[in-house]
């Protein structure tokens, strides 16, 4: 269970918590120690070269969970099952994850696949730093970003995506791909996606094609004069 | 082995390349046209948002402070454009921008360009829309303008209205041959006169020729159709005349890379780029207000609910194009469809962060069919500057996206125009609660679909790369005839002005070709 450490400490001290540099360093050291034994091996060990040392593959489940949580923060959806942690369940109905964000991120023409382990690592590092800065305790049974609650995930992504940090571009690219998954089903032919009930296209009301798979709209106009033209215009052109 | 030779080598097959390609071939010159993108027939165009499909022919290029979309196929941006075909207002040609003197060449005014506009309009051809041809979105915008006390009119479009299905897939290329791209007029005309078009040939640089009688040698690499980052061949073609029409995002890059082979290039190459003052906003309309305030209903109980239906551009207002108003305060407002690929960029309209993602944004996009996106074409300050070129190509491709060297730091004058156009759009679309207005907030980059002026014509050697004949200063026989030669933003969609300038330049080329050893006969009628 996530507990806001600042609140707990505030209760005990009767004062708001301001993390000193020393406190931050102590907590970082504690977390670093915890990482060596924690059960989510995704990328932080990789960042310290441990994967290479032991010849381990990246933890695909943890990467996926991290990216799902990222996508769900951008376009929220409902939990897929009661124990779902990647999806925060902030709303009812489908979100980016159900719309295929992970398939989109792994879709070869997108070219993002090789970067996913690294960017998931980066996100989890940012999540740890965020937790430290805000006095949030992490159990470290899950990737740190997944452990954050929806409000914290959102606040962190605002910090990253609307900020000027060196990693902003990478995360903005990641976010764009998630949006394309939901709003455009960009990993599928659009007609097929609509036929199969793609939840994002359904949510925005993207119209279905004709039975032959081609879009045509014979009814497209009010067929009414709705304005007067500019007096100086000629054949639709400005003077 | 001797290099291949030709009379005229044209780099690029969009408006700027196809038009002189046609006239010079029809005049009797040997013409080869190199195109970095693939060649697709109309049956190969897709109605799909799947990445890997439309991205074969449409580039999204991220710069610093700017994001640009541009065509990448035989026909160039004429294949992916929205076909709005407008003459620029007269005052545009008199603009002084931030340099304090007239930017356009003295020889070009609206009245001197009108004959070339007319030729392009007839050759494309351009159709005038009646109100019966204006789709629902254009109708809502027009009615909103009327209610706010403004004029508004249908937009002339290069569309065969008898073929148009109002499917709204223009950015993917037209499946029905209704949109009049270069593939349907100038290119077949050029090929009928012997011009040869070579797709997937990406020009790297221009060198000096080694063969007597030929002035320039164009170095290219052939690209893998499945991966534009991979070269599968290379070569050089020597030519007496080289026409660079690689687009605003390509032409300056090729010239920058050529500098070490052909000598000093004009200082204006890769500078003074204009984003055409493009400014897009979203109006999320209230369906009930469309019915009650505008009196519109497209079916019983359905006032609008039709964002994805129709031609992407259909109505616009010229009320803010006052020729007597100060520069940087004038703009046109136009209804323009933005595909759902761009849904991320708009703010949610709810106070507090997050601004462009999260629950409120999801709610806003659930009303997508009631959206109406509006483009303002303002006067920008030509503040775009290209950095050094990459090792190969025009930019660095990463999957379907690309990272370019263009930097665009918004000038205060440009921002002033944006602010005024935002306010004008707000005053029209939010009147009495008709809609809520949403600005682009996901990124600080401006969104540009009409890049111009990176190698512009002019009379002043310090601020223009080419003279008024489109010839690159200091390099006889090299001409620039594409959007990069357009000197300033235009306050309307630029395609017809690009075409008109290319028509005018073609007439000059036909006269000047013999000076470079290319025998042509004229005059040549439009295709």
XYZ file of C-alpha atoms in Angstrom:
766
model
C 0.000 0.000 0.000
C 1.250 3.399 -0.884
C 1.617 5.671 2.054
C 2.415 9.322 1.827
C 5.376 9.568 4.116
C 5.183 13.321 4.327
C 1.680 13.059 5.764
C 2.762 10.436 8.260
C 5.749 12.465 9.330
C 3.728 15.630 9.418
C 1.362 13.967 11.857
C 4.192 12.897 14.124
C 6.024 16.190 14.033
C 3.076 18.475 13.630
C 4.920 20.210 10.883
C 5.137 20.008 7.111
C 7.974 17.991 5.747
C 10.808 19.539 3.822
C 13.258 16.995 2.536
C 16.806 18.002 3.218
C 19.569 17.018 0.852
C 20.876 14.682 3.513
C 17.489 13.003 3.886
C 17.234 12.584 0.157
C 20.645 10.974 -0.020
C 19.803 8.611 2.797
C 16.600 7.565 1.152
C 18.328 7.095 -2.185
C 20.896 4.853 -0.545
C 18.149 2.854 1.099
C 16.307 2.454 -2.142
C 19.465 1.483 -3.983
C 19.980 -1.256 -1.436
C 16.405 -2.340 -1.834
C 16.798 -2.573 -5.616
C 19.410 -5.272 -5.240
C 16.870 -7.564 -3.686
C 13.587 -6.292 -5.025
C 11.590 -8.545 -7.306
C 11.091 -6.098 -10.207
C 14.253 -6.388 -12.198
C 13.271 -4.201 -15.161
C 15.650 -1.612 -15.886
C 17.227 -0.141 -12.899
C 19.564 -3.132 -12.449
C 20.116 -2.870 -16.173
C 21.134 0.706 -15.718
C 23.811 -0.425 -13.302
C 25.048 -3.071 -15.709
C 23.699 -5.961 -13.705
C 21.751 -7.437 -16.621
C 24.846 -7.715 -18.693
C 26.789 -9.147 -15.806
C 24.357 -11.968 -15.279
C 23.274 -12.268 -18.908
C 19.684 -11.561 -17.979
C 17.030 -10.475 -20.413
C 15.054 -7.367 -19.561
C 11.873 -8.087 -17.630
C 9.297 -7.681 -20.364
C 6.394 -7.855 -17.939
C 7.762 -4.984 -15.914
C 8.484 -2.957 -19.031
C 4.969 -3.551 -20.254
C 3.451 -2.639 -16.886
C 5.440 0.572 -16.807
C 4.423 1.571 -20.307
C 0.819 0.624 -19.640
C 0.770 2.861 -16.596
C 2.261 5.659 -18.693
C -0.364 5.231 -21.418
C -3.160 4.966 -18.857
C -2.130 8.264 -17.307
C -2.414 9.989 -20.668
C -5.723 8.441 -21.711
C -7.211 6.705 -18.682
C -9.334 3.592 -18.773
C -10.960 1.141 -16.417
C -9.122 -1.743 -14.781
C -9.078 -4.943 -16.833
C -9.291 -7.122 -13.730
C -9.570 -6.281 -10.044
C -5.852 -6.688 -9.299
C -4.815 -4.588 -12.274
C -2.093 -2.224 -11.067
C -0.845 -0.814 -14.357
C -4.217 0.720 -15.055
C -5.218 2.992 -12.224
C -8.924 2.731 -12.967
C -9.530 6.463 -12.826
C -12.525 6.268 -15.176
C -14.920 3.750 -16.623
C -14.600 2.612 -20.204
C -11.567 1.899 -22.318
C -8.414 3.979 -22.352
C -5.144 3.941 -24.216
C -4.151 0.524 -22.898
C -7.323 -1.163 -24.099
C -6.910 0.702 -27.392
C -3.604 -1.034 -27.998
C -0.948 1.362 -26.747
C 1.499 -1.465 -26.171
C 0.876 -2.939 -29.613
C 1.368 0.524 -31.066
C 4.635 1.093 -29.199
C 5.888 -2.268 -30.441
C 4.582 -1.826 -33.999
C 7.744 -2.113 -36.143
C 7.054 0.847 -38.485
C 6.884 3.127 -35.453
C 10.517 2.359 -34.730
C 10.150 2.802 -30.986
C 10.609 -0.831 -29.949
C 14.372 -0.774 -29.323
C 14.010 2.248 -27.068
C 11.247 0.861 -24.861
C 13.371 -0.841 -22.174
C 15.494 2.264 -21.829
C 12.615 4.666 -21.660
C 10.789 2.462 -19.159
C 13.941 2.553 -17.055
C 14.067 6.289 -17.304
C 10.446 6.600 -16.289
C 10.962 4.393 -13.264
C 14.007 6.374 -12.209
C 11.969 9.541 -12.504
C 9.231 7.867 -10.461
C 11.672 7.025 -7.690
C 12.972 10.570 -7.622
C 9.424 11.877 -7.578
C 8.568 9.566 -4.683
C 11.621 10.724 -2.792
C 10.901 14.372 -3.373
C 7.304 13.987 -2.244
C 7.844 11.661 0.654
C 6.079 8.726 -0.926
C 7.090 5.265 0.269
C 7.441 2.629 -2.393
C 7.126 -1.067 -1.657
C 9.156 -1.898 -4.755
C 7.158 -4.981 -5.560
C 6.210 -3.350 -8.815
C 7.955 -0.917 -11.142
C 8.069 2.385 -9.251
C 5.928 4.281 -11.753
C 3.255 1.622 -11.436
C 3.361 1.939 -7.666
C 2.469 5.606 -7.842
C -1.205 6.438 -7.561
C -3.007 8.107 -10.448
C -2.621 11.624 -9.086
C 1.114 11.162 -8.601
C 1.548 9.559 -12.003
C -0.275 12.511 -13.518
C 1.760 15.078 -11.616
C 4.985 13.382 -12.655
C 3.993 13.297 -16.313
C 3.037 16.964 -16.188
C 6.494 17.612 -14.784
C 8.175 15.575 -17.498
C 6.050 16.322 -20.554
C 5.503 20.018 -19.960
C 9.023 20.567 -18.713
C 12.241 21.411 -20.487
C 14.312 18.449 -19.343
C 16.659 16.631 -21.678
C 14.368 13.610 -21.707
C 11.232 15.607 -22.561
C 11.489 14.855 -26.265
C 11.724 11.116 -25.738
C 8.720 11.043 -23.424
C 6.739 13.338 -25.706
C 7.390 10.920 -28.548
C 6.235 8.062 -26.357
C 3.099 9.994 -25.451
C 2.372 10.795 -29.075
C 2.471 7.125 -29.966
C -0.005 6.343 -27.176
C -2.357 9.024 -28.481
C -2.099 7.596 -31.984
C -2.995 4.161 -30.612
C -6.206 5.473 -29.080
C -7.309 8.099 -31.584
C -6.178 6.437 -34.789
C -5.541 2.735 -34.115
C -2.305 3.410 -35.944
C -1.114 -0.192 -35.813
C -4.145 -1.463 -37.734
C -5.814 -0.740 -41.066
C -8.533 1.690 -40.027
C -11.392 -0.225 -41.639
C -10.326 -3.409 -39.830
C -9.985 -1.552 -36.549
C -13.508 -0.191 -36.802
C -14.930 -3.557 -37.821
C -13.295 -5.139 -34.790
C -14.597 -2.472 -32.444
C -11.406 -0.572 -31.662
C -12.360 1.253 -28.474
C -10.550 4.512 -29.217
C -12.043 4.997 -32.659
C -15.416 4.038 -31.191
C -15.009 6.551 -28.370
C -14.274 9.467 -30.680
C -17.011 8.388 -33.080
C -14.858 7.747 -36.126
C -17.367 6.860 -38.833
C -17.379 3.399 -40.406
C -16.596 2.947 -44.100
C -19.090 1.771 -46.688
C -19.522 -2.004 -46.965
C -16.717 -2.118 -49.549
C -14.292 -0.712 -46.968
C -14.133 2.722 -48.601
C -15.327 5.996 -47.078
C -17.804 8.089 -49.050
C -20.306 10.592 -47.725
C -23.068 11.349 -50.217
C -24.764 13.517 -47.591
C -22.201 16.085 -46.638
C -23.701 19.569 -46.921
C -26.461 21.701 -45.416
C -26.947 22.921 -49.001
C -27.806 26.391 -47.769
C -26.354 29.820 -48.316
C -24.876 30.490 -44.891
C -22.900 33.697 -45.297
C -22.298 36.617 -47.588
C -18.919 36.830 -49.283
C -16.480 39.647 -48.653
C -17.399 42.539 -50.956
C -13.890 42.766 -52.416
C -13.501 39.053 -53.100
C -13.609 37.676 -56.633
C -14.245 34.038 -57.479
C -13.537 33.132 -53.883
C -10.195 34.967 -53.772
C -9.222 37.949 -51.641
C -8.504 41.207 -53.462
C 32.693 5.508 -66.691
C 31.175 8.722 -68.047
C 28.361 10.301 -66.091
C 24.855 10.244 -67.466
C 23.867 13.565 -69.030
C 20.684 15.525 -69.659
C 19.686 19.039 -70.619
C 17.651 19.743 -67.509
C 17.824 17.952 -64.167
C 14.962 18.703 -61.808
C 15.158 17.823 -58.120
C 11.644 17.186 -56.828
C 8.285 16.573 -58.470
C 5.854 18.729 -56.502
C 4.348 21.938 -57.854
C 7.772 23.547 -58.140
C 9.357 20.675 -60.080
C 6.509 19.327 -62.189
C 5.498 22.658 -63.696
C 8.895 23.597 -65.175
C 9.383 19.900 -65.958
C 6.341 20.007 -68.188
C 7.177 23.273 -69.948
C 10.818 22.445 -70.607
C 10.031 18.919 -71.834
C 7.215 20.223 -73.999
C 9.641 22.840 -75.330
C 11.944 20.081 -76.479
C 14.517 19.764 -73.695
C 15.737 16.431 -72.361
C 14.392 16.413 -68.805
C 15.112 14.051 -65.917
C 13.256 14.541 -62.627
C 14.574 12.948 -59.435
C 12.114 12.366 -56.599
C 13.203 11.099 -53.182
C 9.786 9.546 -52.427
C 7.976 6.624 -54.039
C 5.561 6.741 -56.945
C 2.052 5.671 -56.076
C -0.930 5.382 -58.357
C -4.343 6.383 -57.088
C -5.275 2.740 -56.395
C -2.313 2.505 -54.046
C -3.417 5.383 -51.853
C -4.965 4.192 -48.626
C -7.873 5.331 -46.564
C -6.183 4.330 -43.380
C -4.449 5.871 -40.406
C -2.127 2.899 -40.043
C 1.461 3.985 -39.601
C 3.556 2.669 -42.473
C 0.825 3.488 -45.002
C 0.309 7.231 -45.311
C 3.712 7.755 -43.724
C 5.292 6.441 -46.931
C 4.249 9.664 -48.638
C 3.898 12.190 -45.829
C 6.790 13.346 -43.669
C 6.431 14.748 -40.171
C 9.563 16.680 -39.381
C 10.326 17.942 -35.924
C 12.569 20.949 -35.630
C 13.347 23.233 -32.725
C 10.256 25.328 -32.097
C 8.443 23.962 -35.136
C 6.826 20.794 -36.459
C 6.364 20.517 -40.209
C 4.420 18.159 -42.445
C 5.423 17.789 -46.091
C 4.779 15.414 -48.965
C 7.305 12.752 -49.938
C 6.305 11.103 -53.203
C 6.059 11.714 -56.920
C 3.803 14.761 -57.049
C 5.219 16.026 -53.753
C 2.910 17.914 -51.465
C 0.329 18.223 -54.255
C -0.529 14.602 -53.443
C -1.064 15.217 -49.738
C -2.393 18.794 -49.725
C -5.951 19.875 -49.001
C -6.313 21.493 -52.440
C -7.401 24.958 -51.276
C -6.321 27.090 -54.237
C -6.311 30.803 -53.468
C -4.621 33.877 -54.830
C -2.732 35.788 -52.157
C -4.092 39.234 -51.268
C -2.406 42.209 -52.966
C -0.869 43.605 -49.797
C 1.183 40.442 -49.278
C 3.435 41.366 -52.200
C 4.147 44.733 -50.598
C 5.207 43.301 -47.253
C 8.351 44.598 -45.579
C 8.460 42.155 -42.696
C 11.130 43.038 -40.181
C 13.721 44.221 -42.698
C 12.063 47.585 -43.369
C 11.907 47.373 -47.167
C 9.858 45.472 -49.721
C 10.674 41.752 -49.539
C 9.194 40.556 -52.842
C 10.999 41.422 -56.086
C 9.786 44.678 -57.616
C 8.747 42.753 -60.710
C 6.167 40.688 -58.829
C 2.882 42.117 -57.616
C -0.525 40.575 -57.382
C -1.482 42.117 -60.720
C 1.653 40.874 -62.502
C 1.155 37.436 -61.003
C -2.537 37.230 -61.893
C -1.867 35.905 -65.411
C 0.180 33.072 -63.927
C -2.445 32.399 -61.267
C -4.967 32.075 -64.077
C -2.835 29.589 -65.996
C -2.384 27.450 -62.909
C -6.096 27.616 -62.125
C -6.934 26.436 -65.626
C -4.291 23.726 -65.732
C -5.026 22.145 -62.363
C -8.016 22.997 -62.730
C -9.543 24.835 -59.769
C -13.267 24.626 -58.963
C -15.326 27.326 -57.320
C -17.502 25.789 -54.629
C -21.169 26.671 -54.339
C -22.849 26.491 -50.949
C -24.204 23.101 -52.037
C -20.605 21.875 -52.180
C -19.627 23.168 -48.735
C -19.530 20.355 -46.154
C -21.168 20.600 -42.747
C -18.052 21.842 -40.953
C -17.607 24.668 -43.442
C -21.291 25.420 -43.072
C -21.089 25.727 -39.297
C -18.072 28.017 -39.601
C -19.823 30.168 -42.204
C -22.977 30.429 -40.110
C -20.905 31.298 -37.048
C -19.159 34.048 -39.010
C -22.495 35.423 -40.147
C -23.891 35.434 -36.632
C -20.781 37.252 -35.403
C -21.217 39.897 -38.075
C -18.583 38.640 -40.496
C -18.458 37.675 -44.124
C -17.432 34.180 -45.176
C -17.270 32.359 -48.469
C -16.643 28.981 -50.029
C -12.987 28.255 -50.797
C -11.841 27.531 -54.372
C -10.378 24.019 -54.463
C -8.406 21.996 -56.992
C -10.960 19.214 -56.890
C -13.050 17.577 -59.582
C -16.392 17.932 -57.836
C -17.994 15.245 -59.995
C -15.532 12.677 -58.609
C -15.243 13.897 -55.043
C -16.847 11.621 -52.454
C -16.277 14.001 -49.532
C -14.423 11.202 -47.770
C -11.970 13.543 -45.998
C -8.898 11.401 -46.683
C -7.042 13.979 -48.783
C -3.841 13.810 -46.736
C -3.442 10.161 -47.790
C -3.639 10.938 -51.515
C -6.930 10.784 -53.393
C -8.276 7.325 -54.146
C -10.774 8.738 -56.631
C -8.520 11.014 -58.700
C -10.813 13.833 -57.629
C -8.090 15.949 -56.054
C -6.089 17.595 -58.805
C -2.511 16.796 -57.875
C 0.477 17.051 -60.204
C -0.117 13.364 -61.001
C -3.103 14.326 -63.127
C -1.899 17.290 -65.170
C 1.678 18.556 -65.347
C 3.442 15.224 -64.687
C 1.617 13.216 -67.367
C 2.099 16.221 -69.641
C 5.841 16.191 -68.992
C 6.093 12.456 -69.502
C 4.151 12.674 -72.754
C 6.948 14.931 -73.951
C 9.679 12.548 -72.900
C 10.496 13.681 -69.359
C 11.763 10.843 -67.224
C 10.759 10.620 -63.563
C 12.866 8.542 -61.185
C 11.308 7.931 -57.784
C 13.292 6.985 -54.688
C 16.240 9.043 -55.905
C 17.331 11.333 -53.104
C 19.663 14.107 -54.178
C 22.602 14.701 -51.880
C 24.555 17.504 -53.496
C 25.367 19.441 -56.629
C 28.898 19.378 -58.036
C 30.572 20.965 -61.017
C 30.276 18.855 -64.166
C 33.287 17.285 -65.854
C 31.799 16.800 -69.309
C 32.232 19.646 -71.786
C 29.006 21.529 -72.414
C 27.512 20.571 -69.055
C 27.682 22.882 -66.114
C 26.462 20.908 -63.073
C 26.503 17.318 -61.803
C 23.801 16.138 -59.425
C 24.739 13.416 -56.959
C 21.960 11.148 -55.767
C 21.426 7.953 -53.839
C 18.690 5.442 -54.528
C 16.599 4.566 -51.505
C 15.168 1.278 -50.314
C 11.385 1.622 -50.748
C 10.864 -0.086 -47.397
C 13.424 1.923 -45.468
C 14.307 5.418 -46.604
C 17.370 5.372 -44.359
C 18.965 2.674 -46.515
C 20.687 3.494 -49.803
C 20.674 0.762 -52.444
C 22.589 2.633 -55.091
C 24.038 5.976 -56.074
C 25.049 7.964 -59.110
C 25.526 11.323 -60.789
C 23.800 13.034 -63.661
C 25.311 15.993 -65.439
C 23.035 18.751 -66.666
C 23.140 22.113 -68.355
C 20.388 23.444 -66.129
C 19.518 22.274 -62.617
C 16.170 23.172 -61.099
C 15.937 22.608 -57.353
C 12.414 21.991 -56.194
C 12.973 19.716 -53.222
C 10.619 21.754 -51.071
C 11.246 24.243 -48.334
C 12.575 21.482 -46.102
C 14.828 19.967 -48.772
C 16.133 22.662 -51.104
C 18.298 24.577 -48.611
C 19.732 21.364 -47.209
C 20.908 20.219 -50.638
C 22.473 23.613 -51.274
C 24.137 23.735 -47.874
C 25.729 20.353 -48.551
C 26.756 21.485 -52.049
C 28.692 24.463 -50.753
C 31.976 22.620 -50.587
C 31.618 21.532 -54.217
C 30.167 24.558 -55.968
C 31.614 27.358 -53.875
C 30.013 30.000 -51.768
C 26.239 30.007 -51.651
C 24.049 33.036 -50.924
C 23.765 33.871 -47.255
C 19.966 33.677 -47.449
C 20.009 29.943 -48.229
C 18.437 28.240 -45.229
C 17.432 31.507 -43.596
C 14.222 33.582 -43.565
C 12.089 30.442 -43.567
C 8.392 31.201 -43.102
C 5.788 28.915 -41.570
C 3.140 30.841 -43.524
C 1.898 32.155 -40.208
C -0.003 28.889 -39.739
C -1.990 28.846 -36.519
C -4.499 26.097 -35.770
C -7.137 26.150 -33.059
C -9.952 23.850 -32.092
C -13.546 24.878 -31.520
C -15.568 22.186 -29.754
C -19.098 23.149 -30.668
C -22.214 22.699 -28.578
C -24.659 20.746 -30.728
C -27.675 22.386 -29.119
C -26.267 25.836 -29.816
C -25.657 24.905 -33.457
C -29.368 24.222 -33.662
C -30.600 27.121 -31.543
C -28.146 29.860 -32.501
C -27.301 28.934 -36.077
C -30.540 27.197 -37.034
C -28.719 24.245 -38.528
C -29.761 20.619 -38.569
C -28.379 18.060 -41.001
C -30.870 15.372 -40.017
C -33.741 15.361 -37.550
C -32.186 15.912 -34.132
C -28.653 16.109 -35.524
C -27.422 19.687 -35.780
C -23.770 18.985 -36.730
C -21.914 15.894 -35.451
C -19.954 15.776 -38.706
C -16.326 16.752 -38.188
C -14.974 13.819 -40.249
C -17.338 14.341 -43.178
C -16.496 16.300 -46.291
C -13.699 18.080 -48.094
C -11.154 19.133 -45.495
C -11.281 22.846 -46.390
C -14.414 24.576 -47.561
C -15.096 28.028 -46.090
C -13.124 31.032 -44.894
C -13.390 34.667 -43.908
C -11.331 37.499 -45.386
C -12.559 40.082 -42.892
C -9.186 40.425 -41.209
C -7.277 40.988 -44.463
C -7.507 44.754 -44.330
C -4.754 46.070 -46.631
C -4.609 49.273 -44.589
C -4.057 47.509 -41.293
C -0.501 47.309 -39.955
C 1.692 44.423 -40.971
C 1.551 41.448 -38.580
C -2.080 42.197 -37.735
C -3.698 40.681 -40.846
C -4.852 37.113 -41.293
C -7.458 34.896 -42.909
C -9.555 32.417 -40.935
C -10.399 29.091 -42.516
C -12.301 25.973 -41.551
C -9.841 23.105 -41.926
C -10.098 19.447 -40.921
C -7.398 18.084 -38.650
C -7.238 14.261 -38.639
C -7.363 12.475 -35.276
C -3.611 11.990 -35.464
C -3.392 15.525 -34.130
C -5.841 15.095 -31.256
C -3.038 15.130 -28.717
C -2.035 18.717 -29.336
C -5.074 20.634 -28.105
C -5.649 21.797 -24.533
C -8.556 20.275 -22.627
C -10.065 23.639 -21.722
C -10.307 22.842 -18.016
C -8.365 24.908 -15.511
C -5.299 23.326 -13.970
C -2.880 20.614 -15.017
C -2.751 18.352 -16.877
C -3.540 20.628 -19.767
C -3.572 18.290 -22.765
C -3.887 14.739 -21.436
C -5.783 12.888 -18.754
C -9.433 12.547 -17.861
C -10.655 15.943 -19.068
C -8.872 15.559 -22.384
C -10.404 12.129 -22.828
C -13.807 13.697 -22.259
C -13.100 16.400 -24.829
C -12.072 13.870 -27.474
C -15.262 11.898 -26.851
C -16.958 14.887 -28.526
C -14.646 14.672 -31.538
C -17.450 14.623 -34.060
C -18.521 18.027 -32.747
C -15.067 19.496 -33.235
C -14.302 22.140 -35.815
C -10.681 23.077 -36.380
C -9.814 26.509 -37.704
C -6.629 27.658 -39.393
C -5.435 31.228 -39.252
C -2.934 32.304 -41.872
C -1.099 35.193 -40.266
C 1.956 37.210 -41.245
C 5.064 35.725 -39.698
C 8.509 37.282 -39.482
C 10.414 34.685 -41.555
C 12.283 33.611 -38.439
C 13.089 30.039 -39.463
C 16.793 29.149 -39.776
C 18.309 25.852 -40.909
C 21.304 24.462 -39.050
C 24.068 22.426 -40.698
C 22.833 19.560 -42.897
C 22.904 15.921 -41.798
C 25.352 13.507 -43.408
C 22.730 12.377 -45.908
C 19.165 13.202 -46.799
C 17.189 16.255 -45.790
C 16.726 15.247 -42.162
C 17.255 12.294 -39.861
C 14.470 9.729 -40.081
C 13.403 7.775 -37.004
C 10.579 5.407 -37.845
C 7.759 7.445 -39.362
C 9.052 10.673 -37.853
C 12.034 12.807 -38.677
C 14.240 15.281 -36.903
C 15.351 18.268 -38.918
C 17.802 21.108 -38.478
C 15.224 23.864 -38.670
C 14.978 26.246 -35.755
C 12.014 28.605 -35.399
C 12.094 31.034 -32.487
C 8.783 32.842 -32.594
C 9.355 36.583 -33.078
C 7.199 39.064 -31.131
C 5.633 40.207 -34.413
C 4.561 36.674 -35.246
C 3.230 36.100 -31.746
C 1.235 39.322 -32.074
C -0.474 37.931 -35.176
C -1.173 34.650 -33.396
C -2.715 36.484 -30.459
C -4.940 38.557 -32.714
C -6.086 35.580 -34.739
C -6.787 33.554 -31.594
C -8.922 36.381 -30.307
C -10.761 36.723 -33.607
C -11.461 33.001 -33.730
C -12.623 33.111 -30.129
C -14.960 36.023 -30.822
C -16.618 34.125 -33.668
C -16.763 30.607 -32.310
C -17.524 31.171 -28.640
C -20.201 33.823 -29.088
C -23.122 32.995 -26.786
C -21.605 29.633 -25.939
C -21.588 28.231 -29.476
C -18.273 26.505 -28.811
C -15.294 26.370 -26.521
C -11.928 27.309 -27.969
C -8.849 25.149 -27.432
C -5.301 26.160 -28.310
C -2.373 23.906 -29.095
C -0.761 23.243 -25.734
C 0.928 19.856 -25.853
C 3.983 21.402 -27.435
C 5.616 24.781 -27.790
C 6.382 23.927 -31.409
C 4.272 25.756 -33.950
C 2.393 23.421 -36.286
C 3.306 24.180 -39.878
C 1.779 22.552 -42.942
C 2.971 25.258 -45.328
C 6.729 25.805 -45.028
C 8.037 28.576 -47.296
C 10.911 30.932 -48.081
C 14.034 28.983 -47.073
C 15.671 29.908 -50.377
C 13.641 32.908 -51.394
C 13.613 35.201 -54.400
C 14.066 38.951 -54.025
C 15.960 41.978 -55.185
C 18.224 42.278 -52.148
C 21.211 39.891 -52.246
C 21.550 40.136 -48.474
C 18.094 38.744 -47.768
C 17.245 36.634 -50.822
C 19.008 33.580 -52.217
C 17.666 33.915 -55.757
C 16.986 36.807 -58.080
C 13.566 37.533 -59.509
C 14.210 34.978 -62.272
C 14.574 32.293 -59.572
C 18.254 31.861 -60.406
C 20.556 31.137 -57.476
C 22.814 34.130 -57.004
C 26.353 33.459 -58.193
C 25.477 30.122 -59.792
C 24.193 30.521 -63.333
C 22.059 27.634 -64.469
C 20.803 26.674 -61.003
C 17.209 27.706 -60.402
C 14.907 27.321 -57.396
C 11.215 27.135 -58.271
C 9.473 25.557 -55.279
C 7.872 26.775 -52.054
C 11.300 27.693 -50.737
C 11.427 30.507 -53.309
C 8.199 32.141 -52.042
C 9.453 35.164 -50.102
C 6.887 35.559 -47.319
C 3.848 34.101 -45.657
C 0.791 34.588 -47.836
C -2.256 34.930 -45.556
C -3.842 32.060 -47.526
C -2.918 28.464 -48.359
C 0.184 28.731 -50.542
C -0.183 26.022 -53.214
C -1.651 28.244 -55.932
C 0.999 30.917 -55.391
C 3.726 28.263 -55.581
C 2.160 27.033 -58.822
C 1.798 30.562 -60.231
C 5.416 31.410 -59.439
C 6.498 28.129 -61.045
C 4.425 29.005 -64.124
C 6.099 32.416 -64.281
C 9.554 30.912 -63.721
C 8.896 28.360 -66.467
C 8.239 31.118 -68.971
C 11.549 32.696 -67.975
C 13.336 29.344 -68.215
C 12.003 28.765 -71.719
C 13.504 32.101 -72.744
C 16.802 31.643 -70.930
C 17.451 27.956 -71.646
C 19.387 28.662 -74.889
C 21.865 30.745 -72.885
C 22.856 27.520 -71.161
C 23.002 25.457 -74.331
C 19.499 23.991 -74.087
C 17.523 24.476 -77.278
C 13.804 24.804 -76.663
C 10.975 26.226 -78.659
C 8.088 28.163 -77.235
C 5.591 29.288 -76.372
C 4.240 26.152 -74.754
C 0.529 25.924 -73.877
C -0.489 24.690 -70.396
C -0.973 20.918 -70.112
